[in-house]
XYZ file of C-alpha atoms in Angstrom:
736
model
C -5.571 -14.392 -83.776
C -2.818 -10.904 -83.317
C -0.193 -11.294 -86.449
C 3.537 -11.027 -85.768
C 5.987 -8.954 -86.493
C 6.296 -8.121 -89.384
C 10.078 -7.412 -88.406
C 10.228 -11.026 -86.957
C 11.936 -13.793 -88.673
C 11.689 -17.586 -87.599
C 15.832 -18.493 -85.249
C 16.763 -20.896 -88.577
C 16.676 -17.920 -91.267
C 19.216 -16.194 -88.894
C 23.418 -15.349 -90.509
C 25.220 -17.397 -89.165
C 26.427 -14.959 -86.486
C 23.751 -13.981 -84.842
C 23.107 -17.231 -84.441
C 26.542 -18.343 -81.910
C 25.964 -18.314 -78.482
C 28.423 -19.640 -76.179
C 29.538 -22.813 -75.587
C 27.965 -24.745 -72.259
C 31.857 -25.238 -70.891
C 31.700 -21.505 -71.269
C 33.336 -18.678 -72.218
C 37.361 -18.802 -72.041
C 36.029 -22.041 -74.376
C 34.279 -20.186 -76.483
C 37.622 -17.623 -77.518
C 38.870 -20.625 -78.346
C 37.060 -22.416 -80.844
C 36.101 -18.575 -82.411
C 37.422 -18.497 -86.208
C 39.771 -15.682 -85.476
C 40.316 -16.452 -89.484
C 37.166 -14.109 -90.744
C 39.030 -11.709 -91.675
C 37.263 -9.363 -94.378
C 39.191 -9.946 -97.412
C 38.251 -6.385 -99.603
C 38.102 -5.110 -95.282
C 40.669 -2.342 -97.204
C 37.802 -1.396 -99.671
C 35.161 -1.274 -97.604
C 33.926 2.529 -97.161
C 33.350 2.528 -93.271
C 31.227 6.094 -93.898
C 28.842 3.939 -96.111
C 25.206 4.385 -94.662
C 24.173 1.415 -95.222
C 26.038 -0.024 -92.827
C 24.017 1.987 -90.391
C 20.675 1.504 -88.530
C 18.275 5.552 -87.078
C 19.125 5.549 -84.768
C 14.765 7.300 -83.703
C 14.413 3.715 -86.154
C 16.114 1.344 -83.796
C 15.095 2.850 -80.630
C 11.466 2.076 -82.075
C 12.505 -1.414 -83.638
C 13.410 -1.767 -79.434
C 9.424 -0.346 -77.975
C 8.417 -2.870 -81.567
C 10.618 -5.586 -78.997
C 8.423 -4.714 -75.516
C 4.968 -4.720 -76.934
C 6.290 -8.313 -78.172
C 6.135 -9.047 -74.832
C 2.592 -9.080 -74.323
C 1.620 -12.133 -76.632
C 4.276 -13.965 -74.527
C 1.728 -17.266 -73.372
C 4.720 -17.581 -70.675
C 4.474 -14.929 -68.292
C 1.778 -13.947 -65.992
C -1.316 -12.397 -67.643
C -0.947 -8.475 -65.913
C 2.360 -9.022 -66.556
C 1.160 -8.648 -70.093
C -0.485 -5.602 -69.633
C 2.143 -4.261 -68.376
C 3.588 -4.633 -71.381
C 2.555 -3.745 -73.504
C 1.240 -0.420 -71.416
C 5.271 -0.196 -71.057
C 4.238 0.460 -74.802
C 2.131 3.071 -75.213
C 4.020 4.872 -72.436
C 7.693 4.721 -73.743
C 6.156 5.819 -76.509
C 4.712 8.422 -74.645
C 8.145 9.847 -74.643
C 9.645 9.017 -77.504
C 6.926 11.190 -79.574
C 7.762 13.945 -77.110
C 11.399 14.019 -77.275
C 12.350 12.284 -80.392
C 10.145 12.896 -82.539
C 9.700 16.184 -81.288
C 14.111 16.810 -81.790
C 13.320 15.878 -85.844
C 10.046 17.659 -85.977
C 12.827 21.496 -84.537
C 15.337 19.966 -86.580
C 12.835 21.199 -89.850
C 11.707 23.534 -88.182
C 14.292 25.633 -88.079
C 16.004 24.001 -91.057
C 18.604 22.391 -89.480
C 17.879 18.725 -90.900
C 21.441 17.208 -91.076
C 22.394 13.538 -91.640
C 23.374 10.983 -90.014
C 25.371 7.740 -90.321
C 22.593 6.004 -92.089
C 22.391 9.058 -94.527
C 18.364 10.216 -93.557
C 17.344 13.662 -93.410
C 14.461 13.969 -90.245
C 12.389 14.417 -93.223
C 13.151 10.788 -94.758
C 12.829 9.661 -90.300
C 9.428 11.160 -89.810
C 8.117 9.797 -93.013
C 8.765 6.065 -91.776
C 8.821 6.638 -88.142
C 5.009 6.468 -89.110
C 4.788 4.296 -91.508
C 6.356 1.731 -88.434
C 4.138 3.738 -85.568
C 0.576 3.717 -87.572
C 1.081 0.057 -88.002
C 2.491 -0.706 -83.912
C -0.020 1.169 -82.379
C -3.252 -0.270 -84.369
C -1.594 -3.833 -83.691
C -1.949 -2.397 -79.714
C -5.127 -1.720 -79.540
C -5.324 -5.492 -81.083
C -4.033 -6.879 -79.284
C -4.834 -4.769 -76.101
C -9.228 -5.773 -77.537
C -8.480 -9.740 -78.708
C -6.544 -10.497 -77.208
C -5.766 -8.916 -72.748
C -9.654 -8.030 -72.467
C -10.669 -11.096 -73.438
C -7.994 -13.108 -71.175
C -8.974 -10.340 -68.522
C -11.753 -10.998 -68.550
C -11.590 -15.141 -68.078
C -10.042 -13.900 -64.415
C -13.305 -11.920 -63.311
C -11.186 -9.218 -64.573
C -13.650 -6.867 -66.203
C -13.842 -3.333 -68.439
C -17.386 -2.816 -68.286
C -18.473 -1.103 -71.946
C -21.481 1.271 -72.322
C -23.654 -1.907 -73.625
C -23.215 -4.306 -71.237
C -24.571 -1.772 -68.399
C -26.879 -3.313 -65.940
C -29.740 -1.598 -65.024
C -27.342 -1.336 -61.140
C -24.017 -0.226 -62.828
C -26.583 2.747 -64.887
C -27.758 3.702 -61.679
C -24.157 3.647 -59.470
C -22.933 5.504 -62.579
C -25.351 8.499 -62.628
C -24.865 9.010 -59.153
C -21.018 8.686 -58.826
C -21.456 11.004 -61.923
C -22.998 13.471 -60.414
C -21.405 13.518 -57.602
C -18.048 13.385 -58.610
C -17.154 13.743 -61.814
C -19.851 16.695 -62.896
C -18.655 19.567 -60.278
C -14.527 19.409 -61.378
C -15.017 19.254 -65.166
C -15.465 22.374 -67.232
C -17.124 22.263 -70.575
C -15.680 24.622 -73.029
C -18.417 26.031 -75.572
C -16.515 27.402 -79.044
C -17.374 30.886 -80.241
C -15.346 33.670 -81.355
C -15.156 34.405 -77.508
C -14.387 30.428 -76.685
C -11.663 29.774 -78.608
C -10.653 26.884 -78.636
C -8.398 26.506 -75.641
C -4.143 25.584 -74.395
C -4.803 21.922 -73.776
C -1.775 20.114 -71.557
C 0.625 17.638 -73.438
C -1.477 14.154 -73.726
C -4.861 15.001 -71.138
C -7.129 13.730 -71.826
C -10.321 15.637 -73.449
C -13.396 15.368 -76.343
C -14.761 16.500 -78.566
C -18.241 17.658 -78.793
C -21.072 17.739 -81.591
C -23.685 20.000 -80.224
C -27.711 20.547 -81.367
C -30.001 23.473 -80.680
C -29.055 26.833 -79.618
C -27.759 28.073 -76.076
C -29.183 30.618 -73.314
C -26.872 33.273 -75.123
C -28.397 33.010 -78.505
C -24.889 30.584 -79.660
C -24.955 27.613 -81.633
C -21.277 27.596 -82.908
C -22.442 23.574 -82.506
C -19.465 22.529 -81.092
C -17.727 22.722 -77.018
C -14.126 20.689 -75.872
C -14.522 19.345 -72.937
C -10.759 18.684 -70.557
C -10.719 15.755 -67.943
C -9.475 17.243 -64.986
C -5.500 14.779 -64.473
C -7.154 15.050 -60.464
C -10.058 12.341 -62.309
C -9.324 8.074 -61.772
C -8.872 7.200 -65.384
C -10.498 4.131 -64.401
C -13.012 2.802 -61.698
C -14.115 0.120 -60.119
C -17.408 -0.723 -59.563
C -17.614 -1.444 -55.980
C -18.421 -5.277 -55.493
C -22.601 -4.349 -54.047
C -23.110 -3.438 -57.093
C -21.617 -6.304 -59.280
C -20.561 -9.164 -56.844
C -17.821 -11.280 -59.287
C -14.848 -10.394 -59.781
C -12.957 -7.452 -60.242
C -14.836 -5.078 -62.294
C -14.511 -2.046 -63.655
C -15.943 1.518 -65.834
C -13.581 3.893 -67.717
C -13.823 7.159 -66.915
C -14.657 8.314 -71.165
C -17.115 5.973 -70.466
C -18.925 7.593 -67.858
C -18.491 10.955 -69.871
C -19.364 9.883 -73.033
C -23.177 8.492 -71.162
C -24.040 11.649 -69.619
C -22.324 14.485 -71.642
C -26.089 15.393 -72.397
C -26.167 16.482 -68.658
C -23.269 19.301 -69.058
C -25.599 21.010 -71.877
C -28.893 21.418 -70.254
C -31.665 22.162 -73.096
C -29.231 20.939 -75.790
C -28.911 17.493 -77.458
C -25.646 16.084 -77.795
C -24.683 14.279 -80.990
C -21.444 12.429 -80.822
C -18.707 12.944 -77.934
C -15.717 11.332 -78.297
C -12.008 11.280 -76.736
C -9.128 11.888 -77.970
C -5.514 13.250 -76.808
C -2.805 15.802 -78.193
C 0.840 14.885 -77.035
C 3.537 18.225 -77.051
C 7.191 18.420 -77.584
C 8.444 18.208 -73.235
C 11.497 19.006 -74.386
C 13.298 21.237 -72.619
C 15.294 24.444 -73.958
C 18.472 25.705 -72.203
C 21.331 27.358 -73.429
C 24.134 27.530 -70.919
C 25.457 30.742 -72.333
C 21.828 32.717 -71.256
C 21.134 31.090 -68.137
C 22.921 33.587 -64.916
C 20.992 31.276 -62.626
C 19.989 27.536 -63.629
C 17.042 26.076 -60.781
C 15.317 30.274 -61.510
C 15.317 29.412 -65.418
C 13.772 25.470 -65.078
C 11.521 26.568 -62.659
C 10.154 28.789 -65.853
C 11.155 26.615 -68.481
C 8.910 23.224 -66.998
C 5.234 25.347 -66.940
C 5.783 25.889 -70.802
C 6.878 21.660 -71.222
C 3.267 21.890 -70.756
C 2.234 23.155 -73.403
C 5.293 22.830 -76.353
C 4.394 22.430 -80.141
C 1.922 19.469 -80.983
C 3.335 16.565 -82.273
C 1.409 13.955 -82.783
C -2.556 14.129 -82.955
C -4.672 10.835 -81.483
C -8.364 10.323 -81.144
C -10.299 7.537 -81.139
C -11.628 5.429 -84.645
C -15.317 6.710 -83.815
C -14.745 10.623 -84.470
C -16.711 11.505 -87.561
C -14.149 12.718 -90.025
C -15.458 16.568 -90.218
C -14.568 16.307 -86.537
C -11.292 14.667 -87.083
C -10.309 17.565 -90.364
C -10.726 19.842 -87.261
C -8.931 18.571 -85.056
C -5.756 18.433 -87.481
C -5.967 22.039 -88.256
C -6.197 23.061 -85.458
C -3.573 21.873 -84.047
C -1.692 22.694 -86.710
C -0.566 18.344 -87.076
C -1.207 16.581 -91.336
C -2.839 13.064 -91.322
C 0.753 11.654 -90.694
C 1.066 13.019 -87.198
C -3.339 11.904 -87.172
C -3.253 8.485 -84.927
C -7.409 6.817 -84.786
C -6.684 4.710 -81.944
C -10.012 1.603 -81.027
C -9.916 2.519 -77.428
C -8.859 5.239 -74.532
C -6.804 7.509 -75.746
C -4.774 7.334 -71.964
C -4.067 4.014 -71.760
C -0.912 4.970 -69.160
C -3.384 4.839 -66.043
C -4.565 1.138 -67.425
C -1.068 0.737 -64.873
C -2.978 1.093 -61.757
C -4.236 -2.745 -62.678
C -1.600 -4.287 -63.186
C -0.685 -4.769 -59.671
C -3.985 -6.683 -58.144
C -3.690 -7.967 -55.099
C -6.610 -10.211 -55.121
C -4.131 -11.720 -58.971
C -1.512 -12.271 -56.342
C -0.982 -15.296 -59.810
C -1.571 -13.604 -62.761
C 1.556 -12.126 -61.768
C 5.092 -12.284 -61.330
C 5.872 -14.870 -58.715
C 7.212 -12.425 -55.416
C 11.529 -12.338 -54.576
C 13.444 -11.733 -51.781
C 16.925 -10.277 -53.194
C 20.427 -11.737 -51.819
C 22.640 -11.001 -49.993
C 27.218 -11.174 -51.065
C 27.995 -13.549 -48.261
C 30.422 -10.972 -46.118
C 27.213 -9.315 -45.386
C 25.822 -11.942 -43.667
C 28.654 -12.289 -40.992
C 28.042 -10.829 -37.291
C 29.882 -8.295 -38.434
C 27.314 -4.789 -38.441
C 29.983 -1.949 -39.455
C 30.134 -2.162 -42.828
C 32.602 0.319 -43.084
C 35.016 -2.412 -41.148
C 33.874 -5.543 -44.004
C 34.282 -2.819 -47.647
C 38.064 -2.675 -45.321
C 38.670 -5.640 -45.882
C 37.284 -6.648 -49.813
C 35.513 -4.936 -52.395
C 31.712 -5.985 -52.943
C 29.849 -6.508 -55.789
C 26.160 -5.787 -55.801
C 24.164 -6.842 -59.132
C 20.759 -5.224 -57.863
C 17.935 -5.956 -58.548
C 18.946 -10.430 -58.053
C 21.187 -8.243 -54.724
C 20.194 -6.020 -52.211
C 20.531 -2.000 -51.923
C 19.610 -1.581 -49.039
C 24.012 -2.169 -48.282
C 23.965 0.840 -50.279
C 21.715 2.756 -48.298
C 22.714 1.271 -44.449
C 26.262 2.759 -45.728
C 25.166 6.288 -46.516
C 22.876 5.933 -42.906
C 25.034 4.138 -40.915
C 27.343 7.502 -42.108
C 25.535 9.026 -41.508
C 25.158 8.870 -37.638
C 29.038 7.254 -37.379
C 30.828 10.240 -35.111
C 33.923 9.585 -36.932
C 32.292 10.365 -40.415
C 33.812 13.963 -41.343
C 32.237 14.264 -44.859
C 30.012 13.006 -47.338
C 29.913 13.809 -51.249
C 26.979 12.365 -53.891
C 26.120 12.601 -56.529
C 22.223 12.321 -57.775
C 20.054 12.408 -61.012
C 17.347 10.192 -59.889
C 15.813 9.544 -56.405
C 12.554 9.264 -56.205
C 10.490 11.092 -54.307
C 10.262 8.921 -51.667
C 14.270 8.770 -51.311
C 16.051 7.070 -47.993
C 18.959 8.277 -49.942
C 17.579 11.898 -49.492
C 16.567 11.417 -46.052
C 20.157 9.659 -45.601
C 21.861 13.211 -46.278
C 19.590 15.576 -44.235
C 20.104 13.401 -41.172
C 23.543 14.073 -41.628
C 24.214 17.156 -42.872
C 21.430 18.252 -39.380
C 24.265 15.982 -37.653
C 26.960 18.381 -37.656
C 28.841 16.430 -41.613
C 29.735 18.109 -44.123
C 27.345 16.763 -46.842
C 27.855 17.377 -50.588
C 25.075 16.954 -52.853
C 26.016 17.784 -57.303
C 22.638 16.910 -58.527
C 21.388 17.271 -61.790
C 18.193 18.941 -62.399
C 17.641 18.864 -65.823
C 17.407 14.715 -65.521
C 14.607 14.427 -67.855
C 10.759 14.286 -66.722
C 12.498 14.406 -63.519
C 13.737 18.356 -63.018
C 10.179 19.240 -60.716
C 10.660 16.444 -57.946
C 14.891 16.820 -58.233
C 15.023 21.007 -57.695
C 12.199 19.770 -54.943
C 14.732 17.600 -53.396
C 17.847 19.955 -53.320
C 15.169 22.327 -52.132
C 14.582 20.771 -48.832
C 18.463 19.273 -48.638
C 20.140 23.303 -49.258
C 17.169 23.302 -46.104
C 18.905 21.147 -44.055
C 22.907 22.952 -43.810
C 23.852 20.408 -47.383
C 25.291 22.496 -49.994
C 24.305 21.859 -52.998
C 25.659 22.175 -56.090
C 23.783 22.112 -59.742
C 26.426 19.623 -61.964
C 28.618 21.754 -64.976
C 26.736 24.303 -67.096
C 26.283 22.364 -70.633
C 27.936 18.581 -68.672
C 24.340 16.811 -67.035
C 26.348 14.731 -65.144
C 25.117 11.248 -64.821
C 27.444 9.770 -63.050
C 27.036 7.878 -59.881
C 29.542 8.018 -57.572
C 29.398 8.595 -53.434
C 32.196 9.275 -51.259
C 32.321 9.097 -47.235
C 35.191 10.198 -44.890
C 36.104 8.909 -42.395
C 38.937 9.467 -39.543
C 39.879 5.958 -38.640
C 43.149 6.610 -35.734
C 45.253 9.087 -37.000
C 44.321 8.607 -40.276
C 41.414 9.965 -43.355
C 40.117 7.008 -44.677
C 37.489 7.331 -48.069
C 34.900 4.780 -49.014
C 33.069 4.712 -52.091
C 30.221 3.598 -53.967
C 29.919 3.066 -57.597
C 27.381 1.947 -59.257
C 26.416 1.546 -63.186
C 23.178 3.012 -62.101
C 20.636 5.501 -59.895
C 19.886 6.050 -56.171
C 16.378 5.255 -57.090
C 15.669 2.381 -54.190
C 12.450 1.862 -57.268
C 15.223 1.703 -59.837
C 16.779 -0.697 -57.902
C 14.049 -3.112 -58.073
C 13.412 -2.719 -61.236
C 16.226 -2.238 -63.008
C 19.720 -4.259 -62.961
C 22.556 -2.324 -62.265
C 25.963 -3.619 -60.839
C 27.085 -1.593 -57.260
C 30.554 -1.490 -56.004
C 30.943 -0.653 -52.038
C 35.252 0.313 -51.992
C 37.745 1.970 -49.516
C 40.545 1.104 -52.623
C 43.404 3.907 -51.847
C 43.861 5.140 -55.481
C 40.123 4.154 -57.014
C 38.294 6.339 -53.726
C 41.011 9.446 -54.352
C 40.049 8.981 -57.903
C 37.220 9.961 -56.732
C 37.009 12.573 -54.776
C 38.769 13.985 -57.806
C 36.579 14.537 -59.670
C 34.146 15.502 -57.260
C 36.807 18.404 -56.391
C 36.156 19.299 -60.507
C 32.546 19.521 -60.026
C 32.065 21.210 -57.051
C 35.440 23.558 -57.640
C 37.427 24.915 -61.177
C 40.225 23.676 -62.270
C 42.180 21.693 -65.572
C 41.516 18.370 -65.850
C 43.242 15.497 -63.229
C 45.132 12.529 -64.094
C 43.297 10.185 -62.941
C 44.879 6.519 -61.349
C 42.014 3.961 -62.170
C 38.899 5.501 -62.051
C 38.385 6.595 -65.705
C 35.809 9.770 -67.420
C 33.684 11.837 -69.829
C 34.882 13.925 -71.374
C 37.882 13.364 -70.669
C 39.475 10.447 -70.790
C 35.918 7.529 -70.737
C 36.044 8.018 -75.360
C 39.317 7.696 -75.919
C 40.342 4.882 -74.034
C 37.627 2.554 -75.038
C 39.204 3.331 -78.422
C 42.246 2.522 -77.173
C 41.329 -0.913 -75.944
C 39.325 -1.423 -79.046
C 42.647 -1.041 -81.033
C 44.418 -3.536 -78.480
C 42.228 -6.298 -79.579
C 42.270 -4.683 -83.458
C 46.004 -5.413 -83.356
C 45.444 -8.929 -80.707
C 43.545 -10.290 -84.005
C 46.001 -8.977 -87.090
C 48.687 -10.957 -84.650
C 46.891 -14.233 -84.557
C 46.671 -13.820 -80.388
C 43.523 -14.412 -78.806
C 40.943 -12.025 -79.021
C 37.467 -11.517 -77.805
C 34.644 -7.904 -76.374
C 31.814 -7.748 -75.728
C 30.070 -5.274 -74.641
C 26.321 -4.545 -72.044
C 24.722 -1.442 -72.957
C 21.594 0.756 -72.922
C 21.482 1.834 -76.280
C 25.116 2.374 -79.316
C 24.544 5.146 -81.208
C 28.022 6.321 -81.700
C 29.162 6.448 -84.748
C 33.028 6.663 -84.583
C 33.278 3.858 -81.593
C 31.082 1.919 -84.036
C 33.411 2.810 -86.970
C 35.928 1.065 -84.043
C 34.320 -1.566 -84.234
C 33.396 -2.793 -87.731
C 37.842 -2.108 -88.028
C 38.244 -5.090 -84.569
C 36.393 -6.728 -86.403
C 37.593 -6.887 -89.538
C 40.701 -7.871 -88.068
C 38.177 -10.912 -87.107
C 37.913 -10.161 -83.396
C 34.846 -12.590 -82.267
C 32.719 -9.019 -80.529
C 29.107 -9.471 -78.578
C 26.956 -7.261 -78.373
C 23.975 -6.189 -75.607
C 21.745 -3.753 -76.353
C 18.989 -3.541 -74.171
C 16.859 -0.420 -77.131
C 19.054 2.101 -80.130
C 21.590 0.179 -82.083
C 23.394 1.974 -85.030
C 25.520 -1.071 -85.533
C 24.790 -3.855 -88.219
C 25.647 -7.659 -87.640
C 26.799 -9.773 -89.805
C 27.487 -8.163 -92.446
C 30.413 -9.354 -95.248
C 33.761 -7.541 -94.495
C 32.574 -5.290 -92.419
C 30.151 -6.534 -89.777
C 31.198 -10.808 -89.640
C 32.758 -11.475 -86.278
C 29.702 -9.098 -84.191
C 26.780 -10.588 -83.229
C 23.319 -8.278 -81.400
C 21.603 -9.289 -79.366
C 18.332 -7.559 -76.937
C 17.377 -8.718 -73.591
C 13.771 -7.935 -72.814
C 12.417 -9.497 -69.721
C 11.180 -9.170 -65.976
C 14.013 -6.087 -65.393
C 15.467 -3.936 -67.132
C 18.554 -4.733 -68.889
C 20.655 -0.827 -67.748
C 23.759 -2.042 -66.724
C 26.585 -1.102 -68.051
C 29.694 -3.701 -68.788
C 32.918 -3.538 -70.962
C 34.863 -7.225 -71.161
C 38.141 -7.147 -72.823
C 40.314 -10.524 -73.016
C 43.496 -8.456 -73.343
C 45.751 -11.678 -75.141
C 44.577 -13.717 -71.937
C 47.094 -12.219 -70.738
C 45.527 -9.931 -68.337
C 41.255 -10.025 -69.236
C 39.630 -6.790 -68.256
C 36.273 -5.882 -66.888
C 35.129 -2.028 -66.988
C 31.325 -0.860 -64.816
C 29.990 2.935 -66.128
C 27.140 5.349 -66.017
C 28.024 5.783 -69.938
C 26.177 3.933 -73.437
C 28.483 4.183 -76.468
C 25.901 7.239 -76.507
C 27.204 10.526 -78.099
C 25.825 12.547 -75.158
C 27.139 10.092 -72.881
C 30.753 10.607 -74.469
C 31.323 13.795 -74.596
C 28.177 16.312 -73.194
C 27.682 14.453 -69.603
C 29.530 13.881 -66.586
C 29.944 10.154 -67.117
C 32.780 7.208 -64.706
C 34.548 4.217 -65.354
C 35.867 2.404 -63.016
C 37.036 -1.561 -63.105
C 36.893 -4.091 -61.648
C 39.768 -5.991 -60.558
C 41.608 -9.977 -58.769
C 40.602 -12.457 -60.029
C 37.208 -13.309 -58.220
C 35.453 -10.294 -59.192
C 35.887 -10.535 -63.022
C 35.073 -14.302 -63.377
C 31.293 -13.314 -62.374
C 30.370 -10.293 -63.593
C 32.104 -12.930 -67.122
C 29.522 -15.542 -66.486
C 26.875 -13.535 -65.813
C 27.489 -11.741 -69.012
C 28.009 -15.207 -70.593
C 24.799 -15.831 -68.891
C 23.042 -12.731 -70.638
C 25.414 -14.404 -73.843
C 23.358 -17.831 -73.257
C 20.263 -16.841 -73.006
C 17.553 -18.603 -76.017
C 14.165 -17.330 -74.895
C 14.135 -13.530 -73.408
C 17.221 -12.693 -75.929
C 16.291 -10.424 -79.700
C 18.916 -11.420 -81.386
C 19.903 -7.968 -84.961
C 20.126 -9.474 -88.778
C 22.226 -7.492 -90.133
C 19.534 -5.547 -92.152
C 18.451 -4.187 -88.732
C 15.611 -6.370 -88.086
C 15.408 -8.322 -85.252
C 14.564 -12.624 -84.387
C 13.692 -13.120 -81.487
C 15.183 -16.854 -79.763
C 13.651 -19.996 -78.930
C 15.020 -23.295 -78.089
C 15.832 -25.443 -80.833
C 15.608 -29.058 -80.495
C 16.738 -31.476 -77.558
C 19.181 -27.452 -76.267
C 17.992 -26.312 -73.210
C 16.273 -23.322 -71.806
C 17.803 -20.537 -71.060
C 16.044 -17.768 -69.379
C 19.536 -15.075 -67.653
C 17.744 -13.329 -65.261
C 15.692 -16.359 -64.165
C 18.953 -18.188 -63.805
C 20.256 -14.733 -62.179
C 17.162 -14.669 -60.257
C 18.123 -18.257 -58.632
C 21.172 -18.046 -58.446
C 21.916 -15.239 -56.330
C 18.603 -14.500 -54.599
C 19.510 -17.625 -52.219
C 21.224 -17.452 -49.619
C 24.380 -19.476 -50.137
C 26.762 -18.707 -52.841
């Protein structure tokens, strides 16, 4: 049996503040019944700079990844989806080391160590990260080997190890190796004229120990076999070889079995897989770049060969070879991870969508559409001119956003289209529509953020494609990533020019829209569309900050307005007026925003935070955050929407949707948008959806005052409440 996460406790051990959930009668009742008299008696004495009030951001990110790994043990989740969660943990950890750990190591290497609000130095943080990561990676392989693989075998999905190969499998493997693998491999013998090769980031490699002397008299005893990325890491055994079920062998098993064939006349004493993770962050100095696209292309080549940050070696590798690899990459034992299985688990993603086993996957669903889009009116501009349309993906379809752009591309009355692009995907319908619009003579302007991490290369390619079609392509603003999600369409209607806009919390990526939760607003509101036009003007041209009527935007007005809104709730609580704050974001790390929330809590403001990933705030601290709860929802879909709710003394509740998390980079170093919802209908709708998340007792984790998390589970006669499933059942139905 797998041990539970040591950071978890039972629900009964939760502090009272973290255990609160909205009443069944709804959020408004919750606002009135939650006590305002929680004001800290010693709040004036609390030093909000105390490091114990904060969690280190990288340690908090690691805790999120552990919550993801926990889903692999959830029996209520289909088996292949549980495997997917385990692989997502592996993929997340790769990026964590490539970016987060690499960043801490850089601070140390360049003597730029600084302590954040939590008080930890980079050296201290790396030591804690190493302890947790070693424990959880070992646990990951234990879950894979002892839980998931045996369960998959019962479902006749097998990964057959060498010791279980039948004679037929061995014959097939030998033929496959000779025909498909051996011709592509390039083993490298190590000697003074063949130094240790420069290995690509996260590539699969083998260190081979040899006995004997080759044709030239060389006897170094060591060789490296890099496995080309073109080779699949798992290979399906043909049904005629093994008739029962779906059966695979690992590429590593094939290479191990036939390593002798690669070194003729020599004896292979051992062959062991390993993988090196490198620093994959890009470093561009804005002051020294005169052509961002050209500079970025140069950096992308170097990303594959950044400084080493982690070494994974199969645990059967002899100690002297492990030590040799550690020295070769100038790493320490702290950065070494011995693993009980394949070193590149993410390649197993190809198995998780097996068409032969639909019962082991989440059931498919058809995204819903709001009632207006089910009418006989096919002109989307006519619909939007009557009322704002709000969509919540993936429960509701992303197609109306694409259709809006497609119609604009063909509509002879549309004169111009402006759009931001951060992540769009390799085969993007959005980009297809923009290309068509440009070819149809529309004035198309695309603000493309080519520095979107790990999408730089694809964004450079789509920029070239749009330019070839005649679109104007802008790479945003040096020093500020353009993370805003907005589209503006200018259309002639009679004697007037009318603007239509799309604003969202997520990227223009159809694939993500099926997996991430995000809001989309389609609007023709004059003031909001004018604000969007002004922001595009700032990005494309030059000029001073323009005054906006409704739109908040970073790095100019967003932080200040949010602090003002929090301060208003604080003052309302101090005056014994109703107050309430609900914030739903991916990450909360900004110390100034955290301090503002602490002050609001000290005044007695009930604050509920729904934070998927990093959260440096600690709830439930007496005299500091006793009225704050923090929960993280981990489910079928990646929670990605950003929503800010302020009660405003019940006089005029306000809800904002945004592209921005509450992080320093989003509020100070990115171009972000934040837009208000208007009208009771939309405000009440999103408020109820927030309430759904706050009531979740099956997919939610609550944070304790020490920064650890506890999985919530229903107790006694309490109804099971799965927020994402509830939204699926509500929003994917036709009648709404």
